[in-house]
Coordinates of C-alpha atoms in Angstrom, one line a residue:
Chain A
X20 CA 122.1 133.4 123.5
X21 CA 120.8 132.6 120.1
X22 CA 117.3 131.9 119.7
X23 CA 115.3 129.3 117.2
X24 CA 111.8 129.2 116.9
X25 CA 109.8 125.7 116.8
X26 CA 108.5 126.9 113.3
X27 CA 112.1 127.1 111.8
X28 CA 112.4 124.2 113.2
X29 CA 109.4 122.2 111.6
X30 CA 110.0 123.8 108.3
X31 CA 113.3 122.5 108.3
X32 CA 112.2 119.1 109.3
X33 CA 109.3 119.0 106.6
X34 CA 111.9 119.9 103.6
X35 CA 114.3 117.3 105.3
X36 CA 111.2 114.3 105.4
X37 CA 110.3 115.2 101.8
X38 CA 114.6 115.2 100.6
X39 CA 115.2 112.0 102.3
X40 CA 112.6 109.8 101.1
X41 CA 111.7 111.1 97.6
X42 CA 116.1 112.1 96.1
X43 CA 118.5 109.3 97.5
X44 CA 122.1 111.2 97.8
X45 CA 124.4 110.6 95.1
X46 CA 126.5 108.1 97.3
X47 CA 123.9 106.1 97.6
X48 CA 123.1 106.0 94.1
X49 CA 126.5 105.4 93.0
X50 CA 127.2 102.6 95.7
X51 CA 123.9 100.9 94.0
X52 CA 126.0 101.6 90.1
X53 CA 129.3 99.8 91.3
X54 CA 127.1 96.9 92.4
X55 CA 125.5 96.4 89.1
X56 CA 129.4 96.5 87.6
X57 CA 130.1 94.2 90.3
X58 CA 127.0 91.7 90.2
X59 CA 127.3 88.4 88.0
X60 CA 123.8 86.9 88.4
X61 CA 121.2 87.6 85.6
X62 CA 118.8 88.1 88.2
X63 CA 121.1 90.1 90.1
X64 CA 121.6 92.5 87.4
X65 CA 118.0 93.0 86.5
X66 CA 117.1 93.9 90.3
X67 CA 120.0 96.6 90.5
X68 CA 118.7 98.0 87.3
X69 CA 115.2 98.9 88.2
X70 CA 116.0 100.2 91.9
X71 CA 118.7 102.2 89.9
X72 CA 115.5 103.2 87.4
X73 CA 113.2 103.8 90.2
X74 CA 115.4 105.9 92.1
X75 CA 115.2 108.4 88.6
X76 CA 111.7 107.6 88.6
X77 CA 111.1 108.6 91.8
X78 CA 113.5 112.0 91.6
X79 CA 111.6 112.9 88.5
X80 CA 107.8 112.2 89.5
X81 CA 108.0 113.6 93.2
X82 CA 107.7 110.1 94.7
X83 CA 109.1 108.4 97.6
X84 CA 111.5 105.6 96.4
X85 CA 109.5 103.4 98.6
X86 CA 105.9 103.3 99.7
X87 CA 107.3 102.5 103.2
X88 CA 108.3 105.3 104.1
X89 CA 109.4 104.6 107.6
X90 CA 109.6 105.4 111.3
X91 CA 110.9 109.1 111.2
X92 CA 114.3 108.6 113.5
X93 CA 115.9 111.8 114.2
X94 CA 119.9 112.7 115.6
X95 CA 119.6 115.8 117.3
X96 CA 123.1 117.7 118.4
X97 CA 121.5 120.7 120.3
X98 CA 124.3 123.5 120.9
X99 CA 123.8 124.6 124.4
X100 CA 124.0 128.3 123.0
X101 CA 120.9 128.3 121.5
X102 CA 116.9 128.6 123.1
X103 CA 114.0 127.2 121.3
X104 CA 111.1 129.6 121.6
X105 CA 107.6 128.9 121.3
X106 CA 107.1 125.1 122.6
X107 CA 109.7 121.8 122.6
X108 CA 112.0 120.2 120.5
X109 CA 109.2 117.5 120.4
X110 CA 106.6 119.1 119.2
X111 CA 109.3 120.8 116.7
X112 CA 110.2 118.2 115.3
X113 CA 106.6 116.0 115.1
X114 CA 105.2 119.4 113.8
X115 CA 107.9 119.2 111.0
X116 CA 107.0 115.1 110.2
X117 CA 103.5 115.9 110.2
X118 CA 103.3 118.4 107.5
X119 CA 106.7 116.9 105.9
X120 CA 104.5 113.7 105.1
X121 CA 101.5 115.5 104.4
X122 CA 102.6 117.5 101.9
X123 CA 105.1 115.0 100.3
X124 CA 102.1 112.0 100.0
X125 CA 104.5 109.9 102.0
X126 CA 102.6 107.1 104.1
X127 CA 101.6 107.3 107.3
X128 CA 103.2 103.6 108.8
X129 CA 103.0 105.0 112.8
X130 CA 100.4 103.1 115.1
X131 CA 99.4 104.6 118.2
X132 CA 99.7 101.3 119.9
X133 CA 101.5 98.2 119.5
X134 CA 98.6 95.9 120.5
X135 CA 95.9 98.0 119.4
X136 CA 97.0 99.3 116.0
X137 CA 95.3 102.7 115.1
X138 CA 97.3 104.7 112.6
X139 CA 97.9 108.1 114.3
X140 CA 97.1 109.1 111.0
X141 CA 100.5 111.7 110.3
X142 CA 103.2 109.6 111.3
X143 CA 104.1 111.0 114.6
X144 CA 105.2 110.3 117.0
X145 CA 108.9 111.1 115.8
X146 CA 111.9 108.7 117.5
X147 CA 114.3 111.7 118.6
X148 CA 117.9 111.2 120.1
X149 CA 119.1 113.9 121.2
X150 CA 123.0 115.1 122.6
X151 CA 123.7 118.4 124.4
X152 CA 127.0 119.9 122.6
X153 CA 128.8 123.0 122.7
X154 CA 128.3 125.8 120.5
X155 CA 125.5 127.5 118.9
X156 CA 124.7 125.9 116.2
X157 CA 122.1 122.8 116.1
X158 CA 122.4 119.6 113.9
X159 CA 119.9 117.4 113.0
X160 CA 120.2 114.3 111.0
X161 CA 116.7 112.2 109.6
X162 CA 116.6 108.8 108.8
X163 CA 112.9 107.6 107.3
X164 CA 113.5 103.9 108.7
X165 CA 111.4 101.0 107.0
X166 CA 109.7 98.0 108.8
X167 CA 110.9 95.8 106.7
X168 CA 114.8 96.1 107.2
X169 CA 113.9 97.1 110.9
X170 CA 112.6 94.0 111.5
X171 CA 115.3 92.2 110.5
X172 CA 117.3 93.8 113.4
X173 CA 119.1 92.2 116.8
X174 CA 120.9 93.1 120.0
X175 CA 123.2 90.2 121.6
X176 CA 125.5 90.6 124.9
X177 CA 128.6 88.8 123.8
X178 CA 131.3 87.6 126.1
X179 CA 134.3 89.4 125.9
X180 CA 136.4 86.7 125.0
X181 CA 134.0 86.2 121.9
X182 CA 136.4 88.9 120.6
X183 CA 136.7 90.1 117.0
X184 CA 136.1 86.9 115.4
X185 CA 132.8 86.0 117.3
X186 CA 131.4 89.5 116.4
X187 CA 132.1 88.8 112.9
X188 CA 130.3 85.7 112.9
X189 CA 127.1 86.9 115.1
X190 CA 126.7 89.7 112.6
X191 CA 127.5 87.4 109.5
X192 CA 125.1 85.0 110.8
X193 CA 122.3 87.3 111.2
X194 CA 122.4 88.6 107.2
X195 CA 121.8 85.4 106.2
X196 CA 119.2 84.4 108.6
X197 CA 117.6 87.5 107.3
X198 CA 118.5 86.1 104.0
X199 CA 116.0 87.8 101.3
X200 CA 113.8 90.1 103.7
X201 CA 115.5 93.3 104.3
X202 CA 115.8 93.7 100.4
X203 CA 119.3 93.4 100.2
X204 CA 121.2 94.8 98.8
X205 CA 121.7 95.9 102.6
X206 CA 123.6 98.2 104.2
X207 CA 124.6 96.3 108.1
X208 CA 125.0 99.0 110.8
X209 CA 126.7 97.6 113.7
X210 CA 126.6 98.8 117.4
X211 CA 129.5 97.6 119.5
X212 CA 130.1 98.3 123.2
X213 CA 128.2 100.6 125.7
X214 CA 125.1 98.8 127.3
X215 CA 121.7 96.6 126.1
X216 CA 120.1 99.9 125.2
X217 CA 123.4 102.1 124.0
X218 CA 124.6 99.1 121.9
X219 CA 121.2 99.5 119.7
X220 CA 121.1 103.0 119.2
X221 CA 125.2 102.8 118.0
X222 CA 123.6 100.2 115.2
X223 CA 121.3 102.7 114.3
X224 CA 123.4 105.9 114.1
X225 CA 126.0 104.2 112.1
X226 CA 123.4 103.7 109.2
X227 CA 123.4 107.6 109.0
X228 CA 126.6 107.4 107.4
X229 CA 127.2 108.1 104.2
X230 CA 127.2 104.5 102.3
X231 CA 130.3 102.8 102.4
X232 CA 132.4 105.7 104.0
X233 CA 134.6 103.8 106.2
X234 CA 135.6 104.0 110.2
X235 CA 137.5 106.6 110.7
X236 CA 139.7 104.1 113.4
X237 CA 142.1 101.4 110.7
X238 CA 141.5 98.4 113.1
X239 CA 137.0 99.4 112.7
X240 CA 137.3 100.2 109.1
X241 CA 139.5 96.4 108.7
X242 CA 136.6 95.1 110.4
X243 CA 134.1 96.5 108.4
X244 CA 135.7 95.5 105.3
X245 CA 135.5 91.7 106.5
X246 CA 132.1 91.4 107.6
X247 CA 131.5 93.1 104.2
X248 CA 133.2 90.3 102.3
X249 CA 132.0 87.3 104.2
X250 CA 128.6 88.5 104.2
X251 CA 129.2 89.1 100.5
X252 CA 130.2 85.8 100.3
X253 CA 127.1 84.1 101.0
X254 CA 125.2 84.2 97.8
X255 CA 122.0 86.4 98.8
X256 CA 122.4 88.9 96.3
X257 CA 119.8 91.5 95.3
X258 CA 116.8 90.6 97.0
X259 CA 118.0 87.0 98.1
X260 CA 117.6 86.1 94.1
X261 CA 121.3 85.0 94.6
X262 CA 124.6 86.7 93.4
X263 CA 127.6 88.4 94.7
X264 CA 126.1 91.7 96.1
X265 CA 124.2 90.8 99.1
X266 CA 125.5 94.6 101.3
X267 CA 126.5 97.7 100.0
X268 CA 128.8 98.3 102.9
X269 CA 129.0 97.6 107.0
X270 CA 129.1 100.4 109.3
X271 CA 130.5 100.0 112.4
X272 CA 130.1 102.5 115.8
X273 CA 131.4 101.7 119.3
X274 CA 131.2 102.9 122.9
X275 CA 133.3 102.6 125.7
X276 CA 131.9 98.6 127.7
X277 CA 132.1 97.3 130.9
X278 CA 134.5 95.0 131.8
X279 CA 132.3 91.6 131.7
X280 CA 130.4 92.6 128.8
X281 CA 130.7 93.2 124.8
X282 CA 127.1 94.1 123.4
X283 CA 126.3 93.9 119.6
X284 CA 124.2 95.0 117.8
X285 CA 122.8 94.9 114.4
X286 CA 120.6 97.1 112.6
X287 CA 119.8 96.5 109.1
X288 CA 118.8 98.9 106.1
X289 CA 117.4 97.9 102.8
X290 CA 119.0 99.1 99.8
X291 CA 117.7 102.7 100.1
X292 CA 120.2 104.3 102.7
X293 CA 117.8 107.6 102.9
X294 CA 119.3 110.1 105.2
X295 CA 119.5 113.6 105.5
X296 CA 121.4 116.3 107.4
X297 CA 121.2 119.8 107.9
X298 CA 123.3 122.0 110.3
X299 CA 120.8 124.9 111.7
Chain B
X10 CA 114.5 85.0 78.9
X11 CA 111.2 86.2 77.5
X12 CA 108.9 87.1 80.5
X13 CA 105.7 85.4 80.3
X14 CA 102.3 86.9 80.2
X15 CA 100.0 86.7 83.0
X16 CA 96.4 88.2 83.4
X17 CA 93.3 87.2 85.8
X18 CA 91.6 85.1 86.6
X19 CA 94.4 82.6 86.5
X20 CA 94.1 78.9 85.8
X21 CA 95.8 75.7 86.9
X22 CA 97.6 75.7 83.0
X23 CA 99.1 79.1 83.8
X24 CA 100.5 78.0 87.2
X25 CA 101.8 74.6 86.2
X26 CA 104.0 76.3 83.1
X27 CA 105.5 78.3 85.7
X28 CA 108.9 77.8 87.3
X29 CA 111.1 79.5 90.2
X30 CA 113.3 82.2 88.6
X31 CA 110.5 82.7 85.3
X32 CA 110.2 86.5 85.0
X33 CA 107.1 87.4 84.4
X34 CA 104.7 90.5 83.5
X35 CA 101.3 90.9 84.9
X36 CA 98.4 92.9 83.2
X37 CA 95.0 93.3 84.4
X38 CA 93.7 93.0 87.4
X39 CA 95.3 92.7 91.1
X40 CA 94.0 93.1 94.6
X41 CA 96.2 94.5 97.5
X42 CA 95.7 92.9 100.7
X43 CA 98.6 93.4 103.9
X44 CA 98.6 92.2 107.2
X45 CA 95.4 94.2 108.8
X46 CA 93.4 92.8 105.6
X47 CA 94.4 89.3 105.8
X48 CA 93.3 89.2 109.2
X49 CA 89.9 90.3 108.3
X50 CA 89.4 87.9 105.7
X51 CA 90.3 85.3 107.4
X52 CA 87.8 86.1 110.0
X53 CA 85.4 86.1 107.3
X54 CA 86.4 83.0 106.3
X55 CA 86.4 81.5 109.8
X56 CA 82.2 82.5 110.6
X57 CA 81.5 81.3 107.6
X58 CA 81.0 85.2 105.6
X59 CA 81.0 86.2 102.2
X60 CA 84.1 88.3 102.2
X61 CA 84.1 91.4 99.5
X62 CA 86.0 90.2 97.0
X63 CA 86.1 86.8 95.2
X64 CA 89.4 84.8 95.3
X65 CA 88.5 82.4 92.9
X66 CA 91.8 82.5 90.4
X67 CA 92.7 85.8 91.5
X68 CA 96.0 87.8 92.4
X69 CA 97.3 89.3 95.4
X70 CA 99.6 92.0 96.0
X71 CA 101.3 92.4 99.5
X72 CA 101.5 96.4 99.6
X73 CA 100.5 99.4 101.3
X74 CA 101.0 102.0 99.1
X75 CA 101.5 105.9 99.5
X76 CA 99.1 108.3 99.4
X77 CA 98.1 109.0 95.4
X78 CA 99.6 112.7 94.7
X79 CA 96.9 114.8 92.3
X80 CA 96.9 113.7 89.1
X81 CA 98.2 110.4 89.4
X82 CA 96.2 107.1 90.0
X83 CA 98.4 105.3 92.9
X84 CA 101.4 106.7 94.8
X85 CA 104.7 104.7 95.0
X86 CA 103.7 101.1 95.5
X87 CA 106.5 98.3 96.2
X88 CA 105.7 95.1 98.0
X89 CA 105.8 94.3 101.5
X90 CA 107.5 91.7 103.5
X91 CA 105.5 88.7 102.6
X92 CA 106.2 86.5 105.7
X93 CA 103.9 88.5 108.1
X94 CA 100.9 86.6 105.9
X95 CA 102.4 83.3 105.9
X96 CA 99.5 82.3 108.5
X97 CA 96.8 83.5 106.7
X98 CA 98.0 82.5 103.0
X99 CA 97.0 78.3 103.0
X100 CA 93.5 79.7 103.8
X101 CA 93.3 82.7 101.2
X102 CA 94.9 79.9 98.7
X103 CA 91.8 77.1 99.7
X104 CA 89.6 79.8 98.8
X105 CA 91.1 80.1 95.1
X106 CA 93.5 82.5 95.0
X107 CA 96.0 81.6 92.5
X108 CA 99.1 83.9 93.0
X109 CA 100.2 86.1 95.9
X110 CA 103.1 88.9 95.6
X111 CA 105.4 90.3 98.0
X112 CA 108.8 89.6 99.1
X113 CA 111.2 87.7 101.0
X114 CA 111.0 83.9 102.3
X115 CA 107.5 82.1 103.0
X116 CA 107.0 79.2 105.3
X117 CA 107.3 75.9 104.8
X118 CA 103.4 75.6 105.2
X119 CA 102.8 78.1 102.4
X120 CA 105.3 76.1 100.1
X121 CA 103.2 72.8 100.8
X122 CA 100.5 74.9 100.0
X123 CA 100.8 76.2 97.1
X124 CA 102.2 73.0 95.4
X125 CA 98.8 71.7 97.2
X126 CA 96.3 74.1 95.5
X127 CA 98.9 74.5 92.3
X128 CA 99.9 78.4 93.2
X129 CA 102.4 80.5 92.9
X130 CA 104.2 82.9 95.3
X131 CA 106.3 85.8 93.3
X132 CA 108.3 88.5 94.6
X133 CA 108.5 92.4 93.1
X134 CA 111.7 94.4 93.7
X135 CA 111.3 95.6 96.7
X136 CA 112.0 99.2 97.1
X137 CA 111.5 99.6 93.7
X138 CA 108.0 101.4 94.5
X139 CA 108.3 104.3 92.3
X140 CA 108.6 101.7 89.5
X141 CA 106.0 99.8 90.1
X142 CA 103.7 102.7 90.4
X143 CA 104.2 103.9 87.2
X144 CA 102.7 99.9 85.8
X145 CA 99.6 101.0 88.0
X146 CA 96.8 102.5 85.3
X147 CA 94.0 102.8 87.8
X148 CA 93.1 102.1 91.9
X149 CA 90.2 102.0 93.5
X150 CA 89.1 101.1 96.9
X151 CA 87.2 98.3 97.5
X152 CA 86.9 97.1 100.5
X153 CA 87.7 98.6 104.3
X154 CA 88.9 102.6 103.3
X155 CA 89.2 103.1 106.9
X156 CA 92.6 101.0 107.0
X157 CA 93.7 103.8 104.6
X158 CA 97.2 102.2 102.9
X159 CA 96.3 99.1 104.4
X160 CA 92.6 98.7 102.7
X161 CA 92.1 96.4 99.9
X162 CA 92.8 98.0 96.4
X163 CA 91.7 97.0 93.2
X164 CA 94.5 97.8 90.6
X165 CA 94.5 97.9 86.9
X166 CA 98.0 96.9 85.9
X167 CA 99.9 97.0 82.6
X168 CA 102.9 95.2 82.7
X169 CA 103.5 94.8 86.1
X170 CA 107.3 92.9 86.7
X171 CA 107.9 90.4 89.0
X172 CA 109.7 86.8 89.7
X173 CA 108.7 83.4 90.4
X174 CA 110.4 82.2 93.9
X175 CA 108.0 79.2 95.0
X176 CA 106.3 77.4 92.3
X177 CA 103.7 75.0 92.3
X178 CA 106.3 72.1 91.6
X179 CA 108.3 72.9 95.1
X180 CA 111.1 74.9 94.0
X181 CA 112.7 78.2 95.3
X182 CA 114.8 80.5 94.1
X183 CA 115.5 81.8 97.3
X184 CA 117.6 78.8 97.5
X185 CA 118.3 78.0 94.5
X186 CA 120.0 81.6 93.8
X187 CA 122.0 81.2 96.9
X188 CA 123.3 77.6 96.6
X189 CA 124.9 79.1 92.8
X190 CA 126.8 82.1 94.3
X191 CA 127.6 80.8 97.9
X192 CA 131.2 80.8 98.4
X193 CA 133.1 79.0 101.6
X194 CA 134.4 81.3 104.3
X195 CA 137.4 82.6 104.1
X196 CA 139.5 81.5 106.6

């Protein structure tokens, strides 16, 4: 059996909370490009152009491209092979955010409580999903999640005769009800299937993709590509100052459903996909 | 289109020759205040208590900003989403302040407002934090350091860029914008 420690662990997880939130990965960047090529508003144009300018800013002065530099979400595939020595995968992995933040000035947005609202002062506690998977090898995937696109998120139970077209149009709906807030240029990660609480975390893992990298299944990947151009279609544009690039891309992710239901769900991220992986 | 200038303490003139969509560029001074803030002030406001700074023709900016790495006077510093003030804002505008930034949609209260005590809400870029750092010439704390990002900062800004969505005459650009590039569903 192969064995990890919890300080590999946390150094790995600093590095990774630094990398994500201070160099957004070339995709990203170039997805943000085509959408200034693409964008016809005046406006438009002149908001692409500084987030393209502040994400060289931010790779050249050691800065986070954003002040809010989120919830610290974590994707765990733990290969069964291997045993972590010296305390949890928890304390791992808030070990890691702790000094991560620390050390890379990123801000500390975690309260301890929702209704009483201390900062915990190092952004811990971490939001960890983790899967059991064969092998010996462990992969962990970080995703620094804003409030500000996270708010503008939704689960709905759909009937299953809703089908394809009444997904399309609960998700479209929902962009623009959220209209300028998220900062769009958005990426929409959609959950589709499983149950209430499956559904949400679907929405969320699909926005660890990289941008715009489509559905591996043709009939998903179709989908995607409509909800992309309706939501497209209604005007939003780079931060709601109106114009034709209102998402970057739609990700979809589904789960096996029960037979009287068809959960949705829709997570939303701003214009800075930041996401990191790193097989351990 | 040329930007316009804009440095407190701002006057009614300055708001009126504004208009949703202007570009502007903001020197000077600016005060932070987010959610935890605004709560506090208005409490002040409500028993009747000097509050620490002086709205009078002053400008707000929606932010909580990262920690300042050495060397430099503010870390990255974009705007937050401007809607979580909307029930604080007619009251901080009654008490003189003159422009608020952020982003995203206000209330329909906060547009009657401002029209009301000739104001102006204008967005940043959001996300564009590094950016908007680098207009930031000097911070300093002035009132409740123990909300750390979310205390009220006093910035020095040099050309600090932003947009007029609601101006004091009612419009939006929010909707304007959209209403230009909306196309039909495709069916």
């Amino acid at each position: 059996m192969r064995e990890l420690t919890v300080e590999e662990i946390a150094g790995q997880v600093a590095e990774m909370c630094q990398e994500a939130n201070i160099y957004l990965g070339e995709e990203e960047i170039k997805a943000l490009t085509s959408a200034l090529e693409r964008e016809e508003s005046a406006p438009g144009k002149e908001v692409l152009r500084q987030l393209i300018e502040n994400v060289r800013i931010a790779r050249e002065e050691k800065m986070p491209i954003c002040q809010d530099t989120g919830f610290a979400v974590f994707f765990v595939d733990w290969g069964q092979e291997v045993h972590l020595v010296g305390g949890t995968l928890e304390e791992a992995i808030n070990e890691g955010v702790r000094r991560g933040y620390r050390e890379g000035y990123l801000r500390k947005s975690v309260v301890e409580d929702p209704l009483r609202r201390v900062n915990t002062g190092d952004n811990t506690p971490a939001v960890i999903h983790t899967k059991l998977v064969p092998g010996d090898k462990v992969k962990i995937r970080f995703a620094p999640k804003g409030g500000g696109s996270e708010n503008m998120s939704t689960v709905k139970m759909l009937k299953p005769a809703d089908g394809v077209e009444g997904i399309i149009d609960f998700v479209v709906d929902h962009v623009k009800k959220a209209g300028p807030n998220p900062c769009p240029p958005v990426v929409v990660g959609v959950g589709i299937g499983g149950t209430f609480d499956k559904v949400a975390v679907l929405a969320k893992e699909s926005l660890l993709r990289t941008v715009g990298e489509p559905h591996p299944d043709p009939f998903y990947a179709d989908m995607e590509r409509r909800i992309l151009e309706r939501v497209n279609n209604l005007g939003i544009g780079p931060m709601g100052y109106g114009g034709r690039v209102t998402a970057l891309a739609v990700h979809i992710e589904v789960f096996p459903s029960h037979i009287a239901s068809m959960a949705v769900a829709v997570n939303i991220n701003c214009h800075a996909a930041r996401h990191r992986e790193r097989i351990i | 289109m040329e930007a316009k200038r804009l440095t407190a303490p701002i006057s009614d003139e300055d708001i009126l020759q504004l208009k949703a969509g202007d570009t502007v560029l903001i020197s000077g001074i600016i005060y932070t205040a987010r959610d935890a803030a605004h709560q506090r002030l208005v409490e002040l406001m409500e028993k009747g208590e000097e509050l620490p700074i002086d709205l009078v023709g002053q400008i707000i900016y929606y932010v909580g900003p990262a920690p300042a790495p050495p060397g430099k006077p503010i870390g990255s510093a974009g705007p937050t989403t401007s809607g979580r003030m909307d029930a604080y804002t007619p009251q901080m505008l009654a008490r003189g302040m003159k422009i608020c930034i952020g982003k995203g949609s206000r209330s329909e209260e906060v547009k009657k407002a401002l029209q009301e005590y000739k104001a102006v809400y204008l967005a940043a870029v959001g996300g564009a934090a590094a950016l908007l750092a680098k207009t930031v010439a000097k911070s300093e704390v002035v009132a409740y350091p123990e909300l750390g990002a979310e205390a009220i900062y006093r910035l020095e800004v040099v050309d600090f860029p932003a947009t007029v969505i609601n101006d004091a005459h009612g419009n939006d650009l929010y909707e304007e914008g959209v209403k230009a590039y909306r196309r039909e569903p495709a069916c």
